[in-house]
Short mmCIF file of C-alpha atoms in Angstrom, two decimals:
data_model
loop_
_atom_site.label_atom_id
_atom_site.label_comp_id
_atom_site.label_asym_id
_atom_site.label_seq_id
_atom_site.Cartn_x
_atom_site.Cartn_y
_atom_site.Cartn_z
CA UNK A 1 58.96 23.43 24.38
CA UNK A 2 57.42 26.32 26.57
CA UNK A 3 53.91 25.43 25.84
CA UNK A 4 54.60 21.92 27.59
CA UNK A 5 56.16 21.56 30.68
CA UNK A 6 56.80 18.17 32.53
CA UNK A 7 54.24 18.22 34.95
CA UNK A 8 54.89 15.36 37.01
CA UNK A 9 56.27 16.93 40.41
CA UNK A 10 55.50 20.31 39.13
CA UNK A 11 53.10 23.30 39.00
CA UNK A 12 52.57 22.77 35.36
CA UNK A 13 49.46 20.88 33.82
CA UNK A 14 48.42 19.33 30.74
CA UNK A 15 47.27 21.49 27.56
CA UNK A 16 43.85 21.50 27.09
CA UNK A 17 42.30 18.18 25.81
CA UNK A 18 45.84 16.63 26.28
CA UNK A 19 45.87 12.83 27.10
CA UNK A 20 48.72 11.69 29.12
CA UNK A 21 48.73 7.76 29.44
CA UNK A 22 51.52 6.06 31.19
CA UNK A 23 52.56 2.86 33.09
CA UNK A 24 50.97 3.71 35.92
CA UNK A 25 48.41 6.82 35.89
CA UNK A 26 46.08 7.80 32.99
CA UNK A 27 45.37 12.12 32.96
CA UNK A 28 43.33 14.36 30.83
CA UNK A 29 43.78 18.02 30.97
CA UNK A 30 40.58 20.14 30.75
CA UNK A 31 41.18 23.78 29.90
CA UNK A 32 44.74 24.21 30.13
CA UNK A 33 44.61 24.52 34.14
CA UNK A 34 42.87 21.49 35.38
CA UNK A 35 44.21 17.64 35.34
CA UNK A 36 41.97 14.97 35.71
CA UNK A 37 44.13 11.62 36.74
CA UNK A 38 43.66 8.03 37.82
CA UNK A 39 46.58 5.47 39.01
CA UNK A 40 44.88 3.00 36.95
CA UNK A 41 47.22 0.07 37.53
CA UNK A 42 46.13 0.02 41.72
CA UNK A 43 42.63 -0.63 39.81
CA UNK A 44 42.98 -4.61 39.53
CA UNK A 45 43.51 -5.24 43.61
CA UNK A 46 40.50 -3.09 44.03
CA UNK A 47 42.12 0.68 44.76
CA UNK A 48 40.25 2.95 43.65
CA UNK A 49 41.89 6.70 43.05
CA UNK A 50 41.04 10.11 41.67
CA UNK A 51 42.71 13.09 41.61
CA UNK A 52 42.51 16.79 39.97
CA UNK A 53 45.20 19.48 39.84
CA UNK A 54 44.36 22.82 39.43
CA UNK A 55 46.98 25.54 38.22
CA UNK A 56 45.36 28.51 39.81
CA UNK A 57 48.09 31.33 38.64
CA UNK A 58 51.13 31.65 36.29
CA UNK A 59 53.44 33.47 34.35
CA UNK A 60 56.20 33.36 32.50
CA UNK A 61 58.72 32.27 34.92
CA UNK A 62 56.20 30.88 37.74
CA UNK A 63 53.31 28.20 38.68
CA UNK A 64 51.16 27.67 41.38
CA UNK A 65 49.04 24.58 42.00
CA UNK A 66 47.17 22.88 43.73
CA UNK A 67 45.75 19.08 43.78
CA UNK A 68 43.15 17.25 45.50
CA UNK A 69 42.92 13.07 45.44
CA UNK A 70 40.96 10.46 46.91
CA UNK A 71 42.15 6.76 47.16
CA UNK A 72 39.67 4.46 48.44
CA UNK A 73 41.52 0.69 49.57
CA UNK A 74 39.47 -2.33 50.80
CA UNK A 75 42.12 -4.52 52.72
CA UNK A 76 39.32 -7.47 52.25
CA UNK A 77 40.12 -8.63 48.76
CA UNK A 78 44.09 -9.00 49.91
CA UNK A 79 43.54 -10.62 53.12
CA UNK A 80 40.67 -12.77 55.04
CA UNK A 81 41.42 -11.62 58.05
CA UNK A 82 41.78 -7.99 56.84
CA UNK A 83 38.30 -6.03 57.40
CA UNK A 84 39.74 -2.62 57.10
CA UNK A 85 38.28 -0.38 54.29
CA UNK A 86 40.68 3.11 53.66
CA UNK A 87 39.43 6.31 52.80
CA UNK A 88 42.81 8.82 51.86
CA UNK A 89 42.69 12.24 50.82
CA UNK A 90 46.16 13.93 49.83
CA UNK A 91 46.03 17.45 49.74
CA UNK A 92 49.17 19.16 48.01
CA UNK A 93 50.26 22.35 47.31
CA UNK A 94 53.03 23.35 44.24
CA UNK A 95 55.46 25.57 42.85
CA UNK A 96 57.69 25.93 40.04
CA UNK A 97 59.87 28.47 38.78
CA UNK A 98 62.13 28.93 35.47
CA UNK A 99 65.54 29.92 37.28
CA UNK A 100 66.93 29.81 33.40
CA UNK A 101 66.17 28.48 30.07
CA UNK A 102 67.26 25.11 30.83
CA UNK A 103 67.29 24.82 34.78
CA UNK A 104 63.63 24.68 36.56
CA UNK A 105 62.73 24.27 40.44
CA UNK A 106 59.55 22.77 41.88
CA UNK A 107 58.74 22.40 45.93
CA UNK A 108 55.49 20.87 47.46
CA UNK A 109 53.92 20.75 50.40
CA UNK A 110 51.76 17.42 50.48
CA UNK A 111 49.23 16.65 53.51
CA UNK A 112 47.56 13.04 53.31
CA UNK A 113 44.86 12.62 55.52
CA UNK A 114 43.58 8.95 56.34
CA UNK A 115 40.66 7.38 57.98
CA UNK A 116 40.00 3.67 58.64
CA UNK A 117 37.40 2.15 59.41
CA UNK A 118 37.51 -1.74 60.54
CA UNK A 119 40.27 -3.99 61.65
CA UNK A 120 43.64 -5.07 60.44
CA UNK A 121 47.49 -5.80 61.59
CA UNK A 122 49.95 -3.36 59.95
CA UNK A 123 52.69 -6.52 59.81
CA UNK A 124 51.99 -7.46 56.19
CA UNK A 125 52.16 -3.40 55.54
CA UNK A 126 55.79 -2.53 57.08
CA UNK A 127 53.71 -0.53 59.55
CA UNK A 128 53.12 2.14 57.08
CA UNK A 129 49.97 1.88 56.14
CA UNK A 130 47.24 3.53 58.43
CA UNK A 131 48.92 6.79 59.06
CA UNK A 132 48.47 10.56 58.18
CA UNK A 133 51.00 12.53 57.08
CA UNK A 134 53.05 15.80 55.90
CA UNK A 135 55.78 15.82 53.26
CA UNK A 136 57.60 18.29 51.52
CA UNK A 137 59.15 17.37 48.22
CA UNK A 138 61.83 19.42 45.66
CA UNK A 139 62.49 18.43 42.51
CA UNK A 140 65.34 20.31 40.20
CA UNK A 141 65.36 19.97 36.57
CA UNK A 142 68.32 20.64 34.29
CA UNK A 143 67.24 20.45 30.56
CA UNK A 144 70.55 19.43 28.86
CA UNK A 145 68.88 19.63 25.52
CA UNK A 146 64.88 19.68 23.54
CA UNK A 147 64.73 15.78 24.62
CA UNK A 148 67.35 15.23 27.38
CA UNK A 149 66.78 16.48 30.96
CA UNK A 150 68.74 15.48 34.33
CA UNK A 151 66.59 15.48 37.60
CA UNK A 152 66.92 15.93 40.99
CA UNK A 153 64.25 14.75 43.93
CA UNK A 154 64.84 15.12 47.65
CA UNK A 155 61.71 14.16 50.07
CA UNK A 156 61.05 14.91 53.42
CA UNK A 157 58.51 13.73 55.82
CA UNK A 158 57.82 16.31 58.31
CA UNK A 159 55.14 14.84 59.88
CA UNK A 160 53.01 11.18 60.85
CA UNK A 161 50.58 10.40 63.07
CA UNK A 162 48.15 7.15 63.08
CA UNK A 163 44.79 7.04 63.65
CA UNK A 164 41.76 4.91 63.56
CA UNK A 165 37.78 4.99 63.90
CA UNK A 166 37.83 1.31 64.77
CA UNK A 167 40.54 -0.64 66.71
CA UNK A 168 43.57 -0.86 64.52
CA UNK A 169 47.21 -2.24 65.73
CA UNK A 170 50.48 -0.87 64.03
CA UNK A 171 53.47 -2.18 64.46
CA UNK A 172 56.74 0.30 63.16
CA UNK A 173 59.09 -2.02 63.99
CA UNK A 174 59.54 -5.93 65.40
CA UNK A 175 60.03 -4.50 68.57
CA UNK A 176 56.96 -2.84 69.10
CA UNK A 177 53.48 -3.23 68.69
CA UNK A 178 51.04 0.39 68.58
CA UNK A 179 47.38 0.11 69.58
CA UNK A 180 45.06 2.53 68.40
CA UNK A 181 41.71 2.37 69.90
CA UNK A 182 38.32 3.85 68.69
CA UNK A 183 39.11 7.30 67.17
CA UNK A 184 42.71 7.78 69.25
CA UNK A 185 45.39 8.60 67.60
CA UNK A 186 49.65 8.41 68.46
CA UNK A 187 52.60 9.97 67.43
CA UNK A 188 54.48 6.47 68.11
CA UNK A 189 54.28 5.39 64.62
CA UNK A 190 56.56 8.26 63.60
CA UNK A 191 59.41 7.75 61.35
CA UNK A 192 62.44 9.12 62.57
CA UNK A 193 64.74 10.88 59.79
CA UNK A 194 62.34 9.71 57.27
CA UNK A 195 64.10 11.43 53.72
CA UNK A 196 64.94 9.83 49.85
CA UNK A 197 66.80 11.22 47.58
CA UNK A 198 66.17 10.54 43.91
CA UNK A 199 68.22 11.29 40.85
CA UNK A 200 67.61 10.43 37.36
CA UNK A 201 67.10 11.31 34.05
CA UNK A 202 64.42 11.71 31.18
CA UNK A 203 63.86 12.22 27.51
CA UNK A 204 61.24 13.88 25.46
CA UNK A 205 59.72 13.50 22.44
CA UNK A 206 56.63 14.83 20.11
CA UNK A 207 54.42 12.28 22.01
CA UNK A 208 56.52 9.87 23.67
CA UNK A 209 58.08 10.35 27.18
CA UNK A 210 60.54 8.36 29.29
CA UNK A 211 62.21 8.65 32.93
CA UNK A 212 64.32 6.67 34.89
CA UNK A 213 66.07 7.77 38.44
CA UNK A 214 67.41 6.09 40.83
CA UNK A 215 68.25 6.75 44.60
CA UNK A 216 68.49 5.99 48.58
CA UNK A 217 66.32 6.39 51.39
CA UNK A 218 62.28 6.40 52.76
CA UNK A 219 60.46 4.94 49.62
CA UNK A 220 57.00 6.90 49.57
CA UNK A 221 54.07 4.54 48.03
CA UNK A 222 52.50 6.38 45.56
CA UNK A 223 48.40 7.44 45.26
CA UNK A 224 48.54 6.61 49.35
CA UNK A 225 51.65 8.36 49.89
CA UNK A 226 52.94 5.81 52.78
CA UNK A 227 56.18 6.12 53.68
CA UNK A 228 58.00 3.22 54.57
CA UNK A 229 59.93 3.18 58.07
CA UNK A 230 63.20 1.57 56.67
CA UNK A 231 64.78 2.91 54.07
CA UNK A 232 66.52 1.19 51.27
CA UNK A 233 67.66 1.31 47.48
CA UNK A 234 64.81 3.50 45.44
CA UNK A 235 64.21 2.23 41.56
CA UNK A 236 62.00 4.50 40.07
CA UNK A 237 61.06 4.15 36.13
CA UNK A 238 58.04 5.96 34.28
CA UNK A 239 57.40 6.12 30.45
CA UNK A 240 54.16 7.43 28.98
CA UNK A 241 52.46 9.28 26.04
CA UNK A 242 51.14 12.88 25.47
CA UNK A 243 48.44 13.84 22.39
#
């Protein structure tokens, strides 16, 4: 219905005192313009997350948003000889727009910021895992009826750096080890024509919601927004509940 937009990917958020509860994140909107969120599941290996969404304008055809997270990730409780502790902050800005009754547009523009402090080897982490970064993501949806939808997802990463506040060493590929040193920071950990493209499809109902897409390229790991150097088959599956 109009009064409650997907908001995964979009501009939209929950309806006030909403409770959206999923396989993987828990949210509660406050006021109709603010989401309150958790990737709960990252919980039980000791990642901690938060993250709030504020819709700051809209109107009938438009939304504009904007969400703060922070993801906090000790590398101890995975490996012994891990000593790294992460502190990430994505920063994202959104829009959507109603092209027509049934077709609807969203882009973002997503900045994750990282600092580590400690050691650790990025081999057990594809080389991925201690770098900041800029993506920009659009996502096209094509409601075919009140429950059925077909979606659209193409990311980009426009943007990667690593950096450290402790010795850290990276290694993007087998080839090549990347040492970071004391604050430094390198563009050598950059992925080169790092994009995914996702399509899928989803179905609504009263309360319960399910999507399922499926695509190629750069899988991006979500809360920590990684992107992985190689790319490869992308699975994505989500199914959660609204009240």
């Amino acid at each position: 219905s109009d009064t409650e937009f997907v908001t995964a990917d979009t501009a939209y958020t929950l309806r006030e005192n909403e409770w959206k509860i999923g396989l993987w994140s828990v949210e509660y909107g406050a006021w109709g313009v603010l989401d309150v969120g958790t990737y709960w599941a990252p919980w039980f290996v000791n990642i901690f997350s938060l993250n709030l969404k504020y819709k700051f304008w809209s109107n009938e055809d438009w939304a504009v948003a904007a969400r703060l997270g922070f993801v906090r990730w000790d590398l101890s409780t995975l490996s012994a000889d891990a000593t790294a502790i992460f502190s990430i902050i994505p920063v994202e800005l959104l829009g959507s727009y109603r092209i027509s009754e049934n077709w609807r547009t969203s882009a973002s523009l997503l900045y994750t910021q990282v600092a580590v402090e400690g050691d650790f080897e990025s081999d057990d982490y594809q080389g991925a895992a201690a770098v900041s970064n800029l993506q920009l993501t659009s996502t096209t949806e094509w409601r075919l009826s009140q429950v059925w939808a077909l979606y659209g997802r193409v990311n980009f990463l426009a943007y990667q750096v690593a950096k450290a506040t402790a010795d850290a060493t990276f290694q993007p590929d087998e080839f090549t080890d990347v040492q970071v040193v004391g604050g430094a920071k390198t563009d050598a950990v950059d992925v080169q024509n790092a994009v995914s493209l996702v399509v899928g499809f989803s179905a609504s109902w009263e309360i319960f919601n399910f999507r399922m897409g499926a695509g190629y390229g750069n899988y991006v790991v979500p809360a920590v927004n990684f992107v992985l150097p190689s790319k490869s088959p992308i699975v994505e599956l989500d199914m959660y509940w609204r009240w």
